[in-house]
């Protein structure tokens, strides 16, 4: 599949080139199978500058808008051939200015906010001059703390002036039909989604808070569910231990019981698991499992130890020690089955006292890992899961 570098839209007689790029971290947020044929060598901001320059020099466009799926800070290197930049990925509400002078906007997530700007263009092609002005829709939208970004929640109170009607399509029948489809789908979702499928004990709520001793209880819950799924449907034996994992990025809400009423609904579960991953499994040695656990830790630029907790099933216990302490190794890997240790995974910490279901795990023991296919393919930079399969 070939993905176009840009598309050109004519708006009120002016040709606007929209140039898109993905995050430079694509290799760590997408599975290796998805990106194996992609050339990720060029930085996103360099690619945007290259294509924007080609469009401007050719005279094909009067203005260029960059669409970058990355945090707003990643767009600061955009040059003078870009007139406006919209960013995303980190769910933040931000505004900034690129090196070339283009304003940069990031408008949150889930359709709750919207950046709305006017391009004021004089001239054509290579001789065009572009100014950017924040737009006031005048339709009941509220300004956020970030100039140029509006809060568009609650617009049903202004149905005739909804934000998506601001582009001159008020009389277009497709807008009304889209609205009808949305209303019908939303009504059905509300009815089906409110079905209660479980309850929580008083004071209990599974959330994503992560700290030492509290590694995200909802992550552990999903990891336990992955483990249970594999034990029910794939491996019901007892000879090999089964461990469940979940990754923080696959859990799309902050907690399971969003309204904290003690009832768990289909909507809440579906919102949490919006990426619709299915449980998959692979087999690691004990040493490979240690390598995965060790990849939760890294050192920041100041040399301080930082954590990015996995959701780990409740039947796993371990300790970590910084490299050099307690005789722990800093190079971890997996065995090829012939007693030869592959030591390709560098670790900041060592994993010691690893037990599963209360049983100590030796480096050459086999362990079944239950998780989603994204994580099992080395997603979120857990390369040990990709390289250490038995």
CSV table of C-alpha atoms in Angstrom, one decimal:
chain,number,residue,atom,x,y,z
A,1,UNK,CA,0.0,0.0,0.0
A,2,UNK,CA,1.4,3.4,-1.0
A,3,UNK,CA,0.7,6.2,1.4
A,4,UNK,CA,0.6,9.6,-0.3
A,5,UNK,CA,3.0,12.3,1.0
A,6,UNK,CA,0.3,15.0,0.6
A,7,UNK,CA,-3.1,15.9,-0.7
A,8,UNK,CA,-4.2,19.3,-2.1
A,9,UNK,CA,-7.6,20.8,-1.4
A,10,UNK,CA,-9.0,23.9,-3.0
A,11,UNK,CA,-10.8,26.1,-0.4
A,12,UNK,CA,-12.3,29.4,-1.5
A,13,UNK,CA,-10.1,29.4,-4.6
A,14,UNK,CA,-6.9,28.8,-2.7
A,15,UNK,CA,-4.9,25.6,-3.0
A,16,UNK,CA,-3.8,24.2,0.4
A,17,UNK,CA,-1.4,21.3,0.6
A,18,UNK,CA,-1.8,19.0,3.6
A,19,UNK,CA,1.4,17.0,4.3
A,20,UNK,CA,1.2,14.2,6.8
A,21,UNK,CA,3.8,12.3,8.9
A,22,UNK,CA,3.8,9.8,11.7
A,23,UNK,CA,5.7,9.9,15.0
A,24,UNK,CA,9.5,9.1,14.9
A,25,UNK,CA,8.6,6.5,17.6
A,26,UNK,CA,6.5,4.5,15.2
A,27,UNK,CA,8.9,1.5,15.5
A,28,UNK,CA,8.0,1.2,19.2
A,29,UNK,CA,4.3,1.9,19.1
A,30,UNK,CA,3.5,-0.3,16.1
A,31,UNK,CA,4.2,-4.0,15.8
A,32,UNK,CA,7.3,-5.1,13.8
A,33,UNK,CA,5.1,-7.0,11.4
A,34,UNK,CA,3.4,-3.7,10.5
A,35,UNK,CA,6.6,-1.7,10.0
A,36,UNK,CA,8.9,-4.4,8.6
A,37,UNK,CA,8.6,-3.0,5.0
A,38,UNK,CA,8.5,0.7,6.0
A,39,UNK,CA,11.5,3.0,5.7
A,40,UNK,CA,11.7,4.8,9.0
A,41,UNK,CA,15.1,6.3,8.5
A,42,UNK,CA,13.9,9.9,7.8
A,43,UNK,CA,12.9,12.0,10.7
A,44,UNK,CA,9.2,13.1,10.5
A,45,UNK,CA,10.1,16.8,10.6
A,46,UNK,CA,12.7,16.4,7.9
A,47,UNK,CA,10.2,14.6,5.7
A,48,UNK,CA,7.6,17.4,6.2
A,49,UNK,CA,10.1,20.1,5.4
A,50,UNK,CA,11.2,18.2,2.3
A,51,UNK,CA,7.7,17.7,0.9
A,52,UNK,CA,6.6,21.2,1.9
A,53,UNK,CA,9.6,22.7,0.1
A,54,UNK,CA,8.8,20.7,-3.1
A,55,UNK,CA,5.2,21.9,-3.1
A,56,UNK,CA,6.1,25.5,-2.5
A,57,UNK,CA,8.9,25.5,-5.2
A,58,UNK,CA,6.6,23.8,-7.8
A,59,UNK,CA,3.9,26.4,-7.3
A,60,UNK,CA,1.3,23.7,-6.9
A,61,UNK,CA,0.0,25.2,-3.6
A,62,UNK,CA,-0.6,28.5,-2.0
A,63,UNK,CA,-0.2,27.3,1.5
A,64,UNK,CA,1.0,24.2,3.4
A,65,UNK,CA,-0.5,22.7,6.5
A,66,UNK,CA,1.6,20.0,8.3
A,67,UNK,CA,-0.3,17.1,10.0
A,68,UNK,CA,2.1,15.4,12.4
A,69,UNK,CA,1.1,12.5,14.6
A,70,UNK,CA,3.4,13.4,17.4
A,71,UNK,CA,3.6,15.8,20.4
A,72,UNK,CA,3.6,19.5,19.5
A,73,UNK,CA,7.2,19.7,20.6
A,74,UNK,CA,8.2,17.4,17.7
A,75,UNK,CA,7.1,20.0,15.2
A,76,UNK,CA,9.4,22.8,16.3
A,77,UNK,CA,11.9,22.0,13.6
A,78,UNK,CA,9.5,22.8,10.8
A,79,UNK,CA,10.9,25.4,8.4
A,80,UNK,CA,9.5,28.4,6.6
A,81,UNK,CA,7.7,26.3,3.8
A,82,UNK,CA,5.1,25.2,6.4
A,83,UNK,CA,2.5,27.7,7.2
A,84,UNK,CA,0.5,25.9,10.0
A,85,UNK,CA,1.0,22.7,11.9
A,86,UNK,CA,-1.5,20.4,13.7
A,87,UNK,CA,-0.1,17.7,15.9
A,88,UNK,CA,-1.4,14.9,18.1
A,89,UNK,CA,-0.5,11.5,19.7
A,90,UNK,CA,0.1,12.7,23.3
A,91,UNK,CA,-3.5,13.8,24.0
A,92,UNK,CA,-2.2,17.2,25.2
A,93,UNK,CA,-3.6,20.7,24.6
A,94,UNK,CA,-0.7,22.8,23.5
A,95,UNK,CA,0.3,25.7,21.3
A,96,UNK,CA,3.8,26.6,20.0
A,97,UNK,CA,5.8,28.1,17.2
A,98,UNK,CA,8.0,26.3,14.7
A,99,UNK,CA,11.5,27.4,13.8
A,100,UNK,CA,10.2,28.7,10.5
A,101,UNK,CA,7.4,30.7,12.2
A,102,UNK,CA,4.4,28.5,11.7
A,103,UNK,CA,2.0,28.2,14.6
A,104,UNK,CA,1.7,24.7,16.1
A,105,UNK,CA,-1.4,23.3,17.7
A,106,UNK,CA,-2.2,20.1,19.6
A,107,UNK,CA,-5.9,19.8,20.5
A,108,UNK,CA,-6.3,17.1,23.0
A,109,UNK,CA,-8.1,13.8,22.2
A,110,UNK,CA,-11.4,12.1,21.8
A,111,UNK,CA,-13.0,15.0,20.1
A,112,UNK,CA,-13.2,17.1,23.2
A,113,UNK,CA,-11.2,20.0,21.9
A,114,UNK,CA,-10.6,21.4,18.4
A,115,UNK,CA,-8.0,23.8,17.0
A,116,UNK,CA,-9.7,26.2,14.5
A,117,UNK,CA,-7.6,28.6,12.4
A,118,UNK,CA,-8.2,30.7,9.3
A,119,UNK,CA,-5.5,30.9,6.6
A,120,UNK,CA,-5.4,34.4,5.1
A,121,UNK,CA,-3.7,34.0,1.8
A,122,UNK,CA,-2.8,36.7,-0.7
A,123,UNK,CA,-1.2,35.9,-4.1
A,124,UNK,CA,-0.7,32.5,-5.6
A,125,UNK,CA,1.9,29.7,-5.8
A,126,UNK,CA,5.5,30.7,-5.0
A,127,UNK,CA,4.4,34.3,-4.5
A,128,UNK,CA,1.6,33.6,-2.0
A,129,UNK,CA,1.8,35.2,1.4
A,130,UNK,CA,0.1,33.4,4.3
A,131,UNK,CA,-1.1,34.6,7.7
A,132,UNK,CA,-2.7,32.4,10.3
A,133,UNK,CA,-5.5,33.7,12.6
A,134,UNK,CA,-7.3,31.9,15.4
A,135,UNK,CA,-11.0,31.6,14.4
A,136,UNK,CA,-14.0,32.5,16.6
A,137,UNK,CA,-16.8,30.2,15.6
A,138,UNK,CA,-19.3,32.3,17.5
A,139,UNK,CA,-21.5,29.2,18.2
A,140,UNK,CA,-21.3,28.8,21.9
A,141,UNK,CA,-17.9,27.0,22.0
A,142,UNK,CA,-15.7,27.8,24.9
A,143,UNK,CA,-12.1,28.9,24.7
A,144,UNK,CA,-9.5,26.7,26.5
A,145,UNK,CA,-6.4,28.0,28.3
A,146,UNK,CA,-4.5,27.5,25.0
A,147,UNK,CA,-5.2,30.2,22.4
A,148,UNK,CA,-6.6,28.8,19.2
A,149,UNK,CA,-8.0,25.6,20.8
A,150,UNK,CA,-11.7,25.4,21.6
A,151,UNK,CA,-13.7,23.2,23.9
A,152,UNK,CA,-16.3,21.6,21.7
A,153,UNK,CA,-18.0,19.4,24.3
A,154,UNK,CA,-21.7,20.1,24.8
A,155,UNK,CA,-22.3,21.4,21.3
A,156,UNK,CA,-25.6,19.6,21.1
A,157,UNK,CA,-27.0,22.7,22.9
A,158,UNK,CA,-26.2,24.6,19.6
A,159,UNK,CA,-27.2,22.0,17.0
A,160,UNK,CA,-27.5,24.6,14.2
A,161,UNK,CA,-24.1,26.0,14.7
A,162,UNK,CA,-22.1,22.9,15.6
A,163,UNK,CA,-18.4,23.3,15.0
A,164,UNK,CA,-18.3,20.8,12.1
A,165,UNK,CA,-20.7,23.1,10.2
A,166,UNK,CA,-18.2,26.0,10.2
A,167,UNK,CA,-16.7,25.0,6.8
A,168,UNK,CA,-19.6,26.2,4.7
A,169,UNK,CA,-21.6,22.9,4.6
A,170,UNK,CA,-24.7,24.0,6.6
A,171,UNK,CA,-27.0,23.4,3.7
A,172,UNK,CA,-25.4,20.1,2.6
A,173,UNK,CA,-27.8,17.2,3.1
A,174,UNK,CA,-24.9,14.8,3.9
A,175,UNK,CA,-24.4,16.7,7.1
A,176,UNK,CA,-27.9,16.0,8.2
A,177,UNK,CA,-27.7,12.4,7.2
A,178,UNK,CA,-24.4,12.0,9.1
A,179,UNK,CA,-26.0,13.6,12.1
A,180,UNK,CA,-28.9,11.1,11.9
A,181,UNK,CA,-26.5,8.1,11.6
A,182,UNK,CA,-24.5,9.4,14.6
A,183,UNK,CA,-27.7,9.9,16.7
A,184,UNK,CA,-28.9,6.4,15.9
A,185,UNK,CA,-25.6,4.8,16.7
A,186,UNK,CA,-25.2,6.8,19.8
A,187,UNK,CA,-28.6,5.8,21.1
A,188,UNK,CA,-27.8,2.1,20.4
A,189,UNK,CA,-24.4,2.4,22.1
A,190,UNK,CA,-26.0,3.9,25.2
A,191,UNK,CA,-28.6,1.2,25.4
A,192,UNK,CA,-26.1,-1.7,24.9
A,193,UNK,CA,-23.2,-0.1,26.7
A,194,UNK,CA,-25.1,0.5,29.9
A,195,UNK,CA,-25.6,-3.3,30.5
A,196,UNK,CA,-24.0,-4.2,33.8
A,197,UNK,CA,-21.6,-7.2,33.6
A,198,UNK,CA,-20.0,-7.1,37.0
A,199,UNK,CA,-19.7,-5.3,40.3
A,200,UNK,CA,-16.9,-4.2,42.5
A,201,UNK,CA,-16.5,-4.5,46.3
A,202,UNK,CA,-16.9,-1.2,48.2
A,203,UNK,CA,-13.7,0.9,48.0
A,204,UNK,CA,-12.3,-1.1,45.1
A,205,UNK,CA,-11.5,0.4,41.8
A,206,UNK,CA,-9.0,-0.9,39.2
A,207,UNK,CA,-6.9,2.0,38.0
A,208,UNK,CA,-3.7,2.9,36.1
A,209,UNK,CA,-1.8,4.5,38.9
A,210,UNK,CA,1.8,3.3,38.9
A,211,UNK,CA,4.3,3.4,41.7
A,212,UNK,CA,6.5,1.0,43.6
A,213,UNK,CA,4.2,-1.6,45.1
A,214,UNK,CA,1.3,-0.4,43.0
A,215,UNK,CA,2.0,-1.4,39.4
A,216,UNK,CA,-1.4,-0.4,38.0
A,217,UNK,CA,-4.2,-2.6,39.3
A,218,UNK,CA,-6.2,-2.5,36.1
A,219,UNK,CA,-3.1,-3.6,34.2
A,220,UNK,CA,-2.8,-6.6,36.6
A,221,UNK,CA,-6.5,-7.3,36.1
A,222,UNK,CA,-6.1,-7.4,32.3
A,223,UNK,CA,-2.9,-9.5,32.6
A,224,UNK,CA,-4.8,-12.0,34.8
A,225,UNK,CA,-7.6,-12.1,32.2
A,226,UNK,CA,-5.1,-12.8,29.4
A,227,UNK,CA,-3.6,-15.6,31.5
A,228,UNK,CA,-7.0,-17.0,32.3
A,229,UNK,CA,-8.0,-16.9,28.6
A,230,UNK,CA,-5.0,-18.9,27.5
A,231,UNK,CA,-5.4,-21.4,30.3
A,232,UNK,CA,-9.0,-22.0,29.4
A,233,UNK,CA,-8.6,-22.1,25.6
A,234,UNK,CA,-5.1,-23.2,24.8
A,235,UNK,CA,-3.2,-24.8,27.7
A,236,UNK,CA,-5.0,-26.3,30.6
A,237,UNK,CA,-2.0,-28.2,31.9
A,238,UNK,CA,0.1,-27.7,35.0
A,239,UNK,CA,3.6,-28.7,33.9
A,240,UNK,CA,4.4,-25.2,32.5
A,241,UNK,CA,3.6,-22.0,34.5
A,242,UNK,CA,1.5,-19.4,32.7
A,243,UNK,CA,2.2,-15.6,33.1
A,244,UNK,CA,-0.1,-12.8,31.9
A,245,UNK,CA,1.1,-9.4,30.6
A,246,UNK,CA,-0.6,-6.2,29.5
A,247,UNK,CA,0.9,-2.9,28.3
A,248,UNK,CA,-0.2,0.5,29.6
A,249,UNK,CA,-0.8,1.9,26.1
A,250,UNK,CA,-3.4,-0.7,25.3
A,251,UNK,CA,-5.6,0.4,28.2
A,252,UNK,CA,-7.4,3.5,27.0
A,253,UNK,CA,-9.1,4.9,30.1
A,254,UNK,CA,-7.7,5.7,33.5
A,255,UNK,CA,-9.7,3.2,35.4
A,256,UNK,CA,-12.2,0.4,34.9
A,257,UNK,CA,-15.2,1.9,36.9
A,258,UNK,CA,-15.2,5.3,35.3
A,259,UNK,CA,-18.3,6.7,37.2
A,260,UNK,CA,-17.2,4.9,40.4
A,261,UNK,CA,-20.7,3.5,41.1
A,262,UNK,CA,-19.4,0.0,41.9
A,263,UNK,CA,-20.9,-1.4,38.7
A,264,UNK,CA,-18.9,-2.4,35.6
A,265,UNK,CA,-20.7,-1.9,32.3
A,266,UNK,CA,-20.0,-3.1,28.8
A,267,UNK,CA,-19.3,0.6,27.9
A,268,UNK,CA,-16.6,0.8,30.6
A,269,UNK,CA,-14.9,-2.4,29.6
A,270,UNK,CA,-15.1,-1.6,25.9
A,271,UNK,CA,-13.7,1.9,26.5
A,272,UNK,CA,-10.8,0.5,28.5
A,273,UNK,CA,-10.1,-2.2,25.9
A,274,UNK,CA,-10.9,0.0,22.9
A,275,UNK,CA,-8.1,-1.4,20.8
A,276,UNK,CA,-9.8,-4.8,20.8
A,277,UNK,CA,-6.7,-6.9,21.3
A,278,UNK,CA,-7.2,-10.7,21.7
A,279,UNK,CA,-5.1,-12.8,24.0
A,280,UNK,CA,-2.2,-14.6,22.3
A,281,UNK,CA,0.7,-16.6,23.7
A,282,UNK,CA,4.4,-17.5,23.3
A,283,UNK,CA,6.9,-19.4,25.3
A,284,UNK,CA,10.0,-17.9,27.0
A,285,UNK,CA,12.7,-19.4,29.2
A,286,UNK,CA,13.1,-18.1,32.8
A,287,UNK,CA,16.0,-16.0,31.6
A,288,UNK,CA,14.0,-14.5,28.8
A,289,UNK,CA,11.2,-13.6,31.2
A,290,UNK,CA,13.8,-11.9,33.4
A,291,UNK,CA,14.9,-9.9,30.4
A,292,UNK,CA,11.3,-8.7,29.8
A,293,UNK,CA,10.8,-7.7,33.4
A,294,UNK,CA,14.2,-5.8,33.4
A,295,UNK,CA,13.1,-3.8,30.3
A,296,UNK,CA,10.6,-2.0,32.6
A,297,UNK,CA,13.5,0.0,33.9
A,298,UNK,CA,15.8,2.6,32.3
A,299,UNK,CA,17.9,5.6,33.3
A,300,UNK,CA,17.0,9.1,32.3
A,301,UNK,CA,19.4,11.7,31.1
A,302,UNK,CA,20.3,12.5,34.8
A,303,UNK,CA,21.2,8.9,35.4
A,304,UNK,CA,18.2,8.3,37.6
A,305,UNK,CA,16.3,5.0,37.5
A,306,UNK,CA,12.8,5.3,36.0
A,307,UNK,CA,10.1,2.7,35.5
A,308,UNK,CA,7.4,2.0,32.9
A,309,UNK,CA,5.4,-0.7,34.6
A,310,UNK,CA,3.9,-3.7,32.7
A,311,UNK,CA,0.7,-5.1,33.9
A,312,UNK,CA,1.8,-8.5,35.3
A,313,UNK,CA,-0.4,-11.3,36.4
A,314,UNK,CA,-0.9,-11.7,40.2
A,315,UNK,CA,0.8,-15.1,40.3
A,316,UNK,CA,4.3,-13.5,39.6
A,317,UNK,CA,6.7,-12.2,42.3
A,318,UNK,CA,10.2,-10.9,41.8
A,319,UNK,CA,12.7,-8.3,43.0
A,320,UNK,CA,14.9,-6.0,41.0
A,321,UNK,CA,18.4,-4.8,41.9
A,322,UNK,CA,20.5,-2.2,40.2
A,323,UNK,CA,23.3,-3.6,38.1
A,324,UNK,CA,26.2,-4.5,40.2
A,325,UNK,CA,24.2,-5.1,43.3
A,326,UNK,CA,23.5,-8.6,44.7
A,327,UNK,CA,25.5,-10.2,41.9
A,328,UNK,CA,22.9,-9.4,39.3
A,329,UNK,CA,24.0,-9.4,35.6
A,330,UNK,CA,23.4,-6.4,33.3
A,331,UNK,CA,23.2,-8.5,30.2
A,332,UNK,CA,20.2,-10.7,29.8
A,333,UNK,CA,19.0,-13.0,27.0
A,334,UNK,CA,17.6,-16.4,26.3
A,335,UNK,CA,18.9,-19.9,25.7
A,336,UNK,CA,18.9,-21.7,22.3
A,337,UNK,CA,17.9,-24.9,24.0
A,338,UNK,CA,21.5,-26.3,23.9
A,339,UNK,CA,22.8,-24.6,26.9
A,340,UNK,CA,24.1,-21.6,25.0
A,341,UNK,CA,23.0,-18.2,26.3
A,342,UNK,CA,22.2,-15.4,23.9
A,343,UNK,CA,23.0,-12.2,25.7
A,344,UNK,CA,21.6,-9.5,23.4
A,345,UNK,CA,19.4,-7.7,25.8
A,346,UNK,CA,21.1,-5.0,27.8
A,347,UNK,CA,19.4,-4.3,31.2
A,348,UNK,CA,19.7,-1.5,33.7
A,349,UNK,CA,18.6,-3.8,36.5
A,350,UNK,CA,18.8,-7.4,37.4
A,351,UNK,CA,15.8,-9.6,38.2
A,352,UNK,CA,16.2,-11.9,41.2
A,353,UNK,CA,14.0,-14.1,43.4
A,354,UNK,CA,11.6,-14.7,40.5
A,355,UNK,CA,8.7,-17.0,41.4
A,356,UNK,CA,5.5,-18.0,39.6
A,357,UNK,CA,2.6,-19.5,41.6
A,358,UNK,CA,5.0,-19.6,44.5
A,359,UNK,CA,7.6,-21.8,42.7
A,360,UNK,CA,11.1,-20.5,42.0
A,361,UNK,CA,11.9,-20.1,38.3
A,362,UNK,CA,15.3,-21.2,36.9
A,363,UNK,CA,16.9,-19.6,33.9
A,364,UNK,CA,16.3,-22.7,31.7
A,365,UNK,CA,12.7,-23.2,32.9
A,366,UNK,CA,10.0,-22.8,30.2
A,367,UNK,CA,7.2,-20.3,30.8
A,368,UNK,CA,4.1,-19.6,28.7
A,369,UNK,CA,3.5,-15.8,28.2
A,370,UNK,CA,-0.1,-14.7,27.7
A,371,UNK,CA,-0.6,-11.2,26.3
A,372,UNK,CA,-1.8,-9.2,23.3
A,373,UNK,CA,-0.1,-9.8,19.9
A,374,UNK,CA,1.2,-6.2,19.8
A,375,UNK,CA,3.2,-6.6,23.0
A,376,UNK,CA,4.4,-10.2,22.1
A,377,UNK,CA,5.9,-8.8,18.9
A,378,UNK,CA,8.1,-6.4,20.8
A,379,UNK,CA,5.8,-3.5,21.0
A,380,UNK,CA,6.4,-0.6,23.4
A,381,UNK,CA,10.1,-1.3,23.2
A,382,UNK,CA,9.9,-4.7,24.9
A,383,UNK,CA,12.3,-6.2,22.4
A,384,UNK,CA,13.0,-9.1,24.8
A,385,UNK,CA,9.6,-10.5,24.0
A,386,UNK,CA,10.5,-10.5,20.3
A,387,UNK,CA,14.1,-11.9,20.6
A,388,UNK,CA,13.8,-14.3,23.5
A,389,UNK,CA,11.0,-16.6,22.4
A,390,UNK,CA,12.0,-20.2,22.9
